[in-house]
Tab-separated table of N, CA and C in Angstrom:
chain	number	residue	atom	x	y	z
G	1053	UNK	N	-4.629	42.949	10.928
G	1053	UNK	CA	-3.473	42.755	10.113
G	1053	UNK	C	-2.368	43.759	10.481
G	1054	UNK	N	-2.556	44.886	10.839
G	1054	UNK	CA	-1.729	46.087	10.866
G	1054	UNK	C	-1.278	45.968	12.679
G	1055	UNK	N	-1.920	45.079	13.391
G	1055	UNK	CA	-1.516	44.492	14.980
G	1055	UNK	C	-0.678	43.558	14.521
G	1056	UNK	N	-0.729	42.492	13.390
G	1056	UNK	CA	0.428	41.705	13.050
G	1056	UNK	C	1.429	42.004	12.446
G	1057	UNK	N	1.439	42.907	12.184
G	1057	UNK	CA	2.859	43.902	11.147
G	1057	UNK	C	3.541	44.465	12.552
G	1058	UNK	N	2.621	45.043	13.268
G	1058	UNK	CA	3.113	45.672	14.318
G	1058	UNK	C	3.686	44.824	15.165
G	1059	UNK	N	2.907	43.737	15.768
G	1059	UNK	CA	3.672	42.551	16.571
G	1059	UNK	C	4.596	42.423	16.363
G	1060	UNK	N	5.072	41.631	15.130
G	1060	UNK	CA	6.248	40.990	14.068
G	1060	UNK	C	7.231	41.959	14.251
G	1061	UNK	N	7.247	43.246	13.903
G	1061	UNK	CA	8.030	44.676	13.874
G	1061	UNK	C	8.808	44.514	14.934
G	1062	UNK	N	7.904	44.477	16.309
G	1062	UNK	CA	8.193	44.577	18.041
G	1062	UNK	C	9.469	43.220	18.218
G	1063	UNK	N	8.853	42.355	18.041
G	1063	UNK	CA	9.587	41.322	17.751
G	1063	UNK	C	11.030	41.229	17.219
G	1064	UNK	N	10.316	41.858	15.852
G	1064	UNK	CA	12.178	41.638	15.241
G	1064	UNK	C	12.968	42.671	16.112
G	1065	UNK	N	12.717	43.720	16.436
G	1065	UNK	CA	13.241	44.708	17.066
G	1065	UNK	C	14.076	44.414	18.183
G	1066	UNK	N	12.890	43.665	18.873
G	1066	UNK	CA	13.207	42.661	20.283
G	1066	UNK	C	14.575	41.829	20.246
G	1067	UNK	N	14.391	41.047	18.851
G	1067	UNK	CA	14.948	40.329	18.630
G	1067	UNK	C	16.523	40.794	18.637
G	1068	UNK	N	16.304	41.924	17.435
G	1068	UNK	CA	17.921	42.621	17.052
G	1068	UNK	C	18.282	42.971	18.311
G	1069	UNK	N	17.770	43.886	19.199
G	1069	UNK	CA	18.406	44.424	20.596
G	1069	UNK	C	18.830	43.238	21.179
G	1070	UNK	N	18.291	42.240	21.255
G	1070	UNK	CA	19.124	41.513	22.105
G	1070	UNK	C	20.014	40.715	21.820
G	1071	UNK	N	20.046	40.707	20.245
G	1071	UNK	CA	21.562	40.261	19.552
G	1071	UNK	C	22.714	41.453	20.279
G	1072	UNK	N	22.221	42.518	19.484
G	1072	UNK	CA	22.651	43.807	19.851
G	1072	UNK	C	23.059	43.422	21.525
G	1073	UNK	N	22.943	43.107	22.218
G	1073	UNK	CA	23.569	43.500	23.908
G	1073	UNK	C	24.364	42.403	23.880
G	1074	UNK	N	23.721	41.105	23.440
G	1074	UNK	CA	24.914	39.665	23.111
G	1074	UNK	C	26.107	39.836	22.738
G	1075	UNK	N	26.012	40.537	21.634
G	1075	UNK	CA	27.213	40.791	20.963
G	1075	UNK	C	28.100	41.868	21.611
G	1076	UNK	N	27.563	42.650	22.168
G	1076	UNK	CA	27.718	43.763	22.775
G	1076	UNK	C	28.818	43.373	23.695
G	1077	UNK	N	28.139	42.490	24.638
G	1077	UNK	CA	28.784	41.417	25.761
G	1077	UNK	C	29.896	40.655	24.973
G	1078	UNK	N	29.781	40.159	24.412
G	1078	UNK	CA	30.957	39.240	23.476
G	1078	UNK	C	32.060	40.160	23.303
G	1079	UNK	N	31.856	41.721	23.242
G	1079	UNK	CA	32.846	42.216	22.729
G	1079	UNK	C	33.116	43.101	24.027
G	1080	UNK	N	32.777	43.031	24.663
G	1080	UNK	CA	33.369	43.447	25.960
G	1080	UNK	C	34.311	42.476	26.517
G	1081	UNK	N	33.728	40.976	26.670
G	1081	UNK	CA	34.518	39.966	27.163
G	1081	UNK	C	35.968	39.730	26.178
G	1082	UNK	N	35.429	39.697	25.276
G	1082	UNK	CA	36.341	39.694	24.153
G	1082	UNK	C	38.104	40.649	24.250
G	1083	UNK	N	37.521	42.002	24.248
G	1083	UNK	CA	38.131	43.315	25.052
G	1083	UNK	C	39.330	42.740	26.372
G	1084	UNK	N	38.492	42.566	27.497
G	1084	UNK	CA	38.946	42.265	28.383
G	1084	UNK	C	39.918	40.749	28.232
G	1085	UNK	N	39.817	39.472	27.606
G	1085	UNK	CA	40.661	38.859	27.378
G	1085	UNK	C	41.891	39.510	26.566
G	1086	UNK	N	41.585	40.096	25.538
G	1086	UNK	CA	42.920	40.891	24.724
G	1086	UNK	C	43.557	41.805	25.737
G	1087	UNK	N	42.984	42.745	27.341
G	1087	UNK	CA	43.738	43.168	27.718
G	1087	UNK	C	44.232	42.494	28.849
G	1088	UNK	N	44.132	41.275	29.130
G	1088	UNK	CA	44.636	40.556	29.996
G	1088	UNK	C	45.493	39.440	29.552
G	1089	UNK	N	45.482	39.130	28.243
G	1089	UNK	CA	47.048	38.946	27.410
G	1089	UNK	C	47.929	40.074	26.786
G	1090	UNK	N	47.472	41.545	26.700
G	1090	UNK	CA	48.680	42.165	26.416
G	1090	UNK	C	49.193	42.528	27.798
G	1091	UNK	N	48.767	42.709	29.095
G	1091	UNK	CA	49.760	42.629	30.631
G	1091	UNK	C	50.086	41.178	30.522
G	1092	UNK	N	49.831	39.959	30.260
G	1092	UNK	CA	50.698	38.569	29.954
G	1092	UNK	C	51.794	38.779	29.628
G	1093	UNK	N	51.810	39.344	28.339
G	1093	UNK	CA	52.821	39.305	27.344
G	1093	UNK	C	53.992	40.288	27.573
G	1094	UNK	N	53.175	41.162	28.173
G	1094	UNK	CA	54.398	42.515	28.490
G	1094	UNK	C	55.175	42.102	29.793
G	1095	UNK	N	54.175	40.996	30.965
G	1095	UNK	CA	54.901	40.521	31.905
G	1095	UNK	C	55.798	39.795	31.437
G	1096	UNK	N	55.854	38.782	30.784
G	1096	UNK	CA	56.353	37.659	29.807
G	1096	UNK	C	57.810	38.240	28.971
G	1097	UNK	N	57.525	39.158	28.859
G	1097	UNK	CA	58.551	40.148	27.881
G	1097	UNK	C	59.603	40.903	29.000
G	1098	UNK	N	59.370	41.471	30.158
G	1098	UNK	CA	59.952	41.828	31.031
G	1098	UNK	C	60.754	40.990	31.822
G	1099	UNK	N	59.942	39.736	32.034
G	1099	UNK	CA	60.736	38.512	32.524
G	1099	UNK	C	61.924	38.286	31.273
G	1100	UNK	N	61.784	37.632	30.650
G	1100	UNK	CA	62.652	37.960	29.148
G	1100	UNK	C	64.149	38.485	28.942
G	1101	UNK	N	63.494	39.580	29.252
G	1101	UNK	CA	64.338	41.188	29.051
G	1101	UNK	C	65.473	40.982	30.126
G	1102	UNK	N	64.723	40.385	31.437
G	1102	UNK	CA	65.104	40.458	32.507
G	1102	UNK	C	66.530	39.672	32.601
G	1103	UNK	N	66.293	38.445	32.811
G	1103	UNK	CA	66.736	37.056	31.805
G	1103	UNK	C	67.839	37.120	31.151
G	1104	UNK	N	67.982	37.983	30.471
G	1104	UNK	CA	69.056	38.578	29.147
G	1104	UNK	C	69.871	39.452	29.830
G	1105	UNK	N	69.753	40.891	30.023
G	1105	UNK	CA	70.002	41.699	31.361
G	1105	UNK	C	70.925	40.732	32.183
G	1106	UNK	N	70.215	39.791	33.265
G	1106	UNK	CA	70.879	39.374	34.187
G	1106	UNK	C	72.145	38.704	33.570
G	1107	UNK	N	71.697	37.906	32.480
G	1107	UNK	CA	72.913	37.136	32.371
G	1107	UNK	C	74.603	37.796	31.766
G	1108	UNK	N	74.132	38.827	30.887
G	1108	UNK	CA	75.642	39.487	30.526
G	1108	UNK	C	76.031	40.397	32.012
G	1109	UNK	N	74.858	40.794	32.945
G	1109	UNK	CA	75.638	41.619	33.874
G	1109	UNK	C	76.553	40.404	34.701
G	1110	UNK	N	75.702	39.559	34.797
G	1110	UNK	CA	77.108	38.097	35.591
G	1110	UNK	C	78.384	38.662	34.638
G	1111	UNK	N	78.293	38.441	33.444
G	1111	UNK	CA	79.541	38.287	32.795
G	1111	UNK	C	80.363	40.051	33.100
G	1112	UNK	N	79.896	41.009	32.955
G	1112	UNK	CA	80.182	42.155	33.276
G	1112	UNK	C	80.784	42.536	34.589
G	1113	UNK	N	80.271	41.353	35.796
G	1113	UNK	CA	80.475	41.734	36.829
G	1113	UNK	C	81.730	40.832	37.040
G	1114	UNK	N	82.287	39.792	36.503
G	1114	UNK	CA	83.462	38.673	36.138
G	1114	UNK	C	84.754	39.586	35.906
G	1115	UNK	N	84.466	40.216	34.975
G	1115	UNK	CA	84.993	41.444	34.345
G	1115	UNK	C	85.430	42.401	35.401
G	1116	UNK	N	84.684	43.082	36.253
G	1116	UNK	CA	85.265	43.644	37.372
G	1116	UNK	C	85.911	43.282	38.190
G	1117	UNK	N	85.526	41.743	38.675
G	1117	UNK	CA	86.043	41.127	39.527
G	1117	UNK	C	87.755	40.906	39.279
G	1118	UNK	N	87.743	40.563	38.052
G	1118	UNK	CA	89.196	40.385	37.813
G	1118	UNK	C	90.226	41.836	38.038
G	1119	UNK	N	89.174	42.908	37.659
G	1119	UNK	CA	89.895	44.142	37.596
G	1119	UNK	C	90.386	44.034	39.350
G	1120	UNK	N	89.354	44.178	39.918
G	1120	UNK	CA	89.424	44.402	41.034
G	1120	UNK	C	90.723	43.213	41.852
G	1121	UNK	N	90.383	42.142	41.353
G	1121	UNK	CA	91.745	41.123	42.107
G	1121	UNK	C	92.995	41.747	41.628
G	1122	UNK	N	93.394	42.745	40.906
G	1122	UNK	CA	94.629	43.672	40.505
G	1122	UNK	C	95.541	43.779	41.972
G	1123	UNK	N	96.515	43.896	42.197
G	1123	UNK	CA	97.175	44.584	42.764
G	1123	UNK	C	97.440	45.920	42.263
G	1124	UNK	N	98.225	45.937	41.572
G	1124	UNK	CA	98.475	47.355	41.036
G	1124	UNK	C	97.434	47.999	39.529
G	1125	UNK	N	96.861	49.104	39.760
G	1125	UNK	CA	95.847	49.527	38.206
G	1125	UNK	C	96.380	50.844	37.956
G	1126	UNK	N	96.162	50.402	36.199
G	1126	UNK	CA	97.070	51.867	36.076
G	1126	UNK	C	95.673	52.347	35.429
G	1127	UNK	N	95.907	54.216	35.443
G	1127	UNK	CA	94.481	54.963	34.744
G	1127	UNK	C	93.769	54.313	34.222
G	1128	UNK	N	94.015	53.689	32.900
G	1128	UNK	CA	93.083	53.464	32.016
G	1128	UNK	C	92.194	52.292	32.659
G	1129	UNK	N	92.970	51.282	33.382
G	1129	UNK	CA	92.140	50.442	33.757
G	1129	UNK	C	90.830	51.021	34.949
G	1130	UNK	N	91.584	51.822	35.551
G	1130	UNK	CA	90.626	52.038	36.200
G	1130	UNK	C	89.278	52.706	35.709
G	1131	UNK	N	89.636	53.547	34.984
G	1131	UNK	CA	89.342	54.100	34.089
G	1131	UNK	C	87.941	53.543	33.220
G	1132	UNK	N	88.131	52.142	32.591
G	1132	UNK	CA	87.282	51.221	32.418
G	1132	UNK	C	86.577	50.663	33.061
G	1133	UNK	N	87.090	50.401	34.864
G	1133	UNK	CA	86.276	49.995	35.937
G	1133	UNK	C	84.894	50.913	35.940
G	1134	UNK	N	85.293	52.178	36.090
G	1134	UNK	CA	84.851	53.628	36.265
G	1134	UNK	C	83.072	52.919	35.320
G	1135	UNK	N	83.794	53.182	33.800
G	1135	UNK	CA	82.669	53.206	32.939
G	1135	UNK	C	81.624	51.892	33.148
G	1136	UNK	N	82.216	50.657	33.469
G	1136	UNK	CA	81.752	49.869	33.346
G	1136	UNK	C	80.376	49.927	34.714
G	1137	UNK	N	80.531	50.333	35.487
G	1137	UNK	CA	79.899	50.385	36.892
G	1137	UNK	C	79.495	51.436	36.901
G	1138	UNK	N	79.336	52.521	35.573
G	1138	UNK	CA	77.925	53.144	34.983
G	1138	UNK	C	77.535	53.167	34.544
G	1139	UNK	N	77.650	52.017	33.327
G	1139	UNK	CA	76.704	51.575	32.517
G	1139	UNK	C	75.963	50.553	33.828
G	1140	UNK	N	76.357	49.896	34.353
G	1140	UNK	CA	75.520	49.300	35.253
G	1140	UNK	C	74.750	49.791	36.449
G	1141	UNK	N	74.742	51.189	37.162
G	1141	UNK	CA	74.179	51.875	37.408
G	1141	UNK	C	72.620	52.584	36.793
G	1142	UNK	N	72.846	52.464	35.398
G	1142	UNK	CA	71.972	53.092	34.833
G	1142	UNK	C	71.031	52.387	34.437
G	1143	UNK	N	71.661	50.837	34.398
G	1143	UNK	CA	70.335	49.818	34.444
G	1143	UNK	C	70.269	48.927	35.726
G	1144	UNK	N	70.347	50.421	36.771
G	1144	UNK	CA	70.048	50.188	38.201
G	1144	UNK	C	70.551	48.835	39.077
G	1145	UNK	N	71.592	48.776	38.796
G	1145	UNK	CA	72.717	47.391	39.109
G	1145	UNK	C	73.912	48.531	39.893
G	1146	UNK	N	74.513	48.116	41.317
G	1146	UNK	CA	74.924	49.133	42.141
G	1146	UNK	C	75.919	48.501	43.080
G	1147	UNK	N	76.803	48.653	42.692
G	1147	UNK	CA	77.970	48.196	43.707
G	1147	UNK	C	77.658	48.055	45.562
G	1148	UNK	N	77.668	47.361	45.799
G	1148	UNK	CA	77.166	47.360	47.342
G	1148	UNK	C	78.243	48.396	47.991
G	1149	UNK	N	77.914	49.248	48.888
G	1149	UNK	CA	78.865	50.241	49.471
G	1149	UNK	C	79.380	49.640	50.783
G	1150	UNK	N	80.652	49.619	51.095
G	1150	UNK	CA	81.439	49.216	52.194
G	1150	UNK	C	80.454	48.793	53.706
G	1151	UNK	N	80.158	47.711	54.054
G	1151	UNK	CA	79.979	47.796	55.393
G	1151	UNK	C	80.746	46.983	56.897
G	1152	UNK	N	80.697	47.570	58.072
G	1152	UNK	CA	81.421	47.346	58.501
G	1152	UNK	C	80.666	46.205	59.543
G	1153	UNK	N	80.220	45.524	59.713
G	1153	UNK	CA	79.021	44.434	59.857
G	1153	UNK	C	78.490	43.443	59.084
G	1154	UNK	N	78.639	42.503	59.916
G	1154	UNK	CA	78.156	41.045	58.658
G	1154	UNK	C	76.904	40.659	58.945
G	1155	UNK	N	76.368	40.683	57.461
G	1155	UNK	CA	74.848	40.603	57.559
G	1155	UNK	C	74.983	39.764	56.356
G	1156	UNK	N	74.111	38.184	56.919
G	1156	UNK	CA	73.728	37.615	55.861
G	1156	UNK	C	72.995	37.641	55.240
G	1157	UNK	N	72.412	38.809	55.172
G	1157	UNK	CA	71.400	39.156	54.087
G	1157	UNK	C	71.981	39.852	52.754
G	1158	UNK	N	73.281	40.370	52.677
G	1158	UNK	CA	74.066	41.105	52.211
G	1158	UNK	C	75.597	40.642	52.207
G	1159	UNK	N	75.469	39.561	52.887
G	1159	UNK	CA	76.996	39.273	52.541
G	1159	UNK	C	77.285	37.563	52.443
G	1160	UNK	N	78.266	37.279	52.023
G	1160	UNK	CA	78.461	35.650	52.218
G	1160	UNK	C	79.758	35.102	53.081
G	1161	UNK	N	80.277	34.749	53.534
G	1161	UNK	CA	81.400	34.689	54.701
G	1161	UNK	C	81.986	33.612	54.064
G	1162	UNK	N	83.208	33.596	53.549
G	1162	UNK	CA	83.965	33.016	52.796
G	1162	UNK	C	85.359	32.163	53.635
G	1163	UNK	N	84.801	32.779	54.592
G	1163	UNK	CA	86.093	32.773	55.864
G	1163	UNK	C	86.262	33.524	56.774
G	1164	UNK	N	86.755	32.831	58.152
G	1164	UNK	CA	86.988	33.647	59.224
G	1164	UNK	C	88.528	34.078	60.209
G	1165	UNK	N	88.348	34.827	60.518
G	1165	UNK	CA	89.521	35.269	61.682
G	1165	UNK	C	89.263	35.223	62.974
G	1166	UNK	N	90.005	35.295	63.457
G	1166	UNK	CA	89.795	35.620	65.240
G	1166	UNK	C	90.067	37.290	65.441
G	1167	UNK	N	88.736	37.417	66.334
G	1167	UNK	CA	88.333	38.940	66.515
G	1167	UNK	C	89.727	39.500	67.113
G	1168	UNK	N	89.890	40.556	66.754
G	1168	UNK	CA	90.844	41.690	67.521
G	1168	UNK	C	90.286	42.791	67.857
G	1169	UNK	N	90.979	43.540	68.652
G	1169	UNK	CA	90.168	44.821	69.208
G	1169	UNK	C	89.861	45.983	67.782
G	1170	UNK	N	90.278	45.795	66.674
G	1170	UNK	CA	90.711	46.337	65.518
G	1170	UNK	C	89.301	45.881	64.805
G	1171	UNK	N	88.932	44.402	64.896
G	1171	UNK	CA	87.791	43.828	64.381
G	1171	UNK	C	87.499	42.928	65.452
G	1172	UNK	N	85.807	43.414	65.801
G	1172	UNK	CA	85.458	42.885	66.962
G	1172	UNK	C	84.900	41.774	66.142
G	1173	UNK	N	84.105	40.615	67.518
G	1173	UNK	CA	82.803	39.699	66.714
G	1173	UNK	C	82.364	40.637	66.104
G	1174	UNK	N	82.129	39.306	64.336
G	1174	UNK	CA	81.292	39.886	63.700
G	1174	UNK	C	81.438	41.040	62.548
G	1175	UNK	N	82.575	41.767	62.630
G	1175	UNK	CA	83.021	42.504	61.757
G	1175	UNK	C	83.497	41.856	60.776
G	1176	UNK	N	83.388	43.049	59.842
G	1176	UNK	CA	83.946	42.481	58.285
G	1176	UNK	C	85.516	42.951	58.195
G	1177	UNK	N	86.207	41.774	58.190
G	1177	UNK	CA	87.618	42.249	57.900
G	1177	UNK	C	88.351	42.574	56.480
G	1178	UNK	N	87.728	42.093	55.466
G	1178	UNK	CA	88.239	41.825	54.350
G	1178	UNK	C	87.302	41.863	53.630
G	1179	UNK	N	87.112	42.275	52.571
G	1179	UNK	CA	85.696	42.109	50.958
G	1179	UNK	C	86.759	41.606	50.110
G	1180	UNK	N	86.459	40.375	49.388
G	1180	UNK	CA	86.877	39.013	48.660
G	1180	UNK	C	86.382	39.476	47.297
G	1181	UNK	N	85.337	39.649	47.533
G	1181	UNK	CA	84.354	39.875	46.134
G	1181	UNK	C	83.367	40.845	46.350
G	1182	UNK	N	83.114	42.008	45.297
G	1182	UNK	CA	81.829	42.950	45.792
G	1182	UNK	C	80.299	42.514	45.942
G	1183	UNK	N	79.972	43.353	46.041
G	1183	UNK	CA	78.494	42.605	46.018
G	1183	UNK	C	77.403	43.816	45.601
G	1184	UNK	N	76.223	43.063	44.486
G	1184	UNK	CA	75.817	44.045	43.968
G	1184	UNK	C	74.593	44.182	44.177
G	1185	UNK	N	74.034	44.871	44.154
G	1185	UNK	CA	72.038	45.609	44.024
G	1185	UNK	C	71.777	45.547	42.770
G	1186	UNK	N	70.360	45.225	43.116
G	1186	UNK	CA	69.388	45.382	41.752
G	1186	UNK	C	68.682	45.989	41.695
G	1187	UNK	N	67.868	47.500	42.028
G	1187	UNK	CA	66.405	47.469	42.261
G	1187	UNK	C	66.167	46.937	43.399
G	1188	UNK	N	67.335	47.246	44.352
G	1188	UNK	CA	67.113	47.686	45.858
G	1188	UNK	C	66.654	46.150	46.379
G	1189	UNK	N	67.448	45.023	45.776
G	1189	UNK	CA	67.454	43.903	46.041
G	1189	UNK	C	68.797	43.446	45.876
G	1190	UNK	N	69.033	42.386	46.512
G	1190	UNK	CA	70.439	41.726	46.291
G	1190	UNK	C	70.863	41.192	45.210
G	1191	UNK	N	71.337	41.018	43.963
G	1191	UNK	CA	71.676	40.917	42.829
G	1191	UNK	C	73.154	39.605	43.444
G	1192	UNK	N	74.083	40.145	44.059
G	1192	UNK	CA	75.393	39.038	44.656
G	1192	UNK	C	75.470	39.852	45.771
G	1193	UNK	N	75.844	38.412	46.864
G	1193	UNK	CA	75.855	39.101	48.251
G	1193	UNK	C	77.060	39.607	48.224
G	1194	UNK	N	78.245	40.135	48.967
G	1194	UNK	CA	79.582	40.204	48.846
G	1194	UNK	C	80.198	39.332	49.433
G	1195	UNK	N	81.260	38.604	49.204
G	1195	UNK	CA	81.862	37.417	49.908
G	1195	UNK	C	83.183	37.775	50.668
G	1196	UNK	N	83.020	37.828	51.895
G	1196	UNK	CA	83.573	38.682	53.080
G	1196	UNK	C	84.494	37.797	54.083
G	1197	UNK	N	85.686	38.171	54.644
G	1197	UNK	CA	86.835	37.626	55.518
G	1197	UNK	C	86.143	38.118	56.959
G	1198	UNK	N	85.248	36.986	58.006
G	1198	UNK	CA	84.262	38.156	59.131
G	1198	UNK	C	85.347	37.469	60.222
G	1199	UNK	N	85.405	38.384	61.549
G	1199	UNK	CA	85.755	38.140	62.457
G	1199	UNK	C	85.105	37.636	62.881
G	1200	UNK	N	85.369	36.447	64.458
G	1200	UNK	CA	84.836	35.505	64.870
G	1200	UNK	C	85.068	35.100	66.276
G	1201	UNK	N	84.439	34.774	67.007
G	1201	UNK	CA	85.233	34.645	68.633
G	1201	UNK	C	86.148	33.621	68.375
G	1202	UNK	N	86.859	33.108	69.343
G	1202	UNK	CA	88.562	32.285	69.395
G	1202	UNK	C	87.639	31.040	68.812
G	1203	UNK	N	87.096	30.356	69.156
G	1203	UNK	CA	86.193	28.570	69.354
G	1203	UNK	C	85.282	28.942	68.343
G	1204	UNK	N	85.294	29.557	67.419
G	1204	UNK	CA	84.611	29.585	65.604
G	1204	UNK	C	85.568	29.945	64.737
G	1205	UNK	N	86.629	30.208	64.858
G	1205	UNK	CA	87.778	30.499	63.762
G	1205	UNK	C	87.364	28.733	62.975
G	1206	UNK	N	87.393	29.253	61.737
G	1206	UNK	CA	88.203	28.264	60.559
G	1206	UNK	C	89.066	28.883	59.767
G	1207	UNK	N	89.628	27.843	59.016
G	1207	UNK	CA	91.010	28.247	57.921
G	1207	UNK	C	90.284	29.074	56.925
G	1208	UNK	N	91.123	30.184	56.478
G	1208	UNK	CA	90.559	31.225	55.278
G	1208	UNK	C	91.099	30.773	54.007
G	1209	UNK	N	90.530	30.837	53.099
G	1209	UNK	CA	91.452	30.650	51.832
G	1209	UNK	C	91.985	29.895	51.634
């Protein structure tokens, strides 16, 4: 009788432990799904963020553009150029810096000239529109006036 108390005992014991590791497992798996929807969600949220971000900097960058088609700017405007293109700096958005080479990876050719010794093939004669970075990606290419041999000229503008 006291081998069947004991059996039974072993048993239930048996029994609980291996609820015990089941569950155990359940809540590991369990675990691991909750942390593979909160990187979902935070990806999901960044895209988002992103999304939102991009779209007022279009409008922000409209905004410059016009500044910039100015002929004449007095202080203050510039002034506002100034601020505006560090608030966009700081959410790593970056004016493309002058180059003297056309690269379509970085630029868009809006129109051409015929090369002079001043601007050979291939040079950038003119910036139309700036062009901006994102996080060390192209955000807008710049849309550029490129020199061209005589037999590729088209009309500009």
């Amino acid at each position: 009788m006291e081998e069947d108390i004991q059996k039974k005992t072993y048993e239930e014991v048996a029994a609980l432990k291996d609820l015990f590791l089941r569950r155990l497992m359940d809540d590991k798996i369990k675990a691991a799904a909750i942390v593979r929807l909160n990187e979902n969600n935070e990806a999901l949220q960044r895209q988002l963020d992103e999304k939102a971000i991009t779209s007022m900097i279009k409008e922000i960058l409209l905004i410059c553009d016009r500044i910039d088609a100015q002929d004449a700017l007095d202080d203050l405007t510039c002034s506002i150029e100034e601020e505006l293109l560090e608030v966009l700096a700081r959410r790593n958005f970056y004016r493309m810096p002058p180059a003297e080479t056309f690269d379509p990876a970085y630029h868009n050719a809006v129109g051409t000239v015929e090369e002079t010794a001043e601007h050979p093939d291939k040079s950038i004669v003119r910036i139309v529109r700036n062009g901006y970075i994102f996080c060390d990606k192209v955000f807008r290419p710049a849309d550029v006036i490129v020199a061209v041999k005589r037999k590729e000229v088209q009309t500009s503008e």
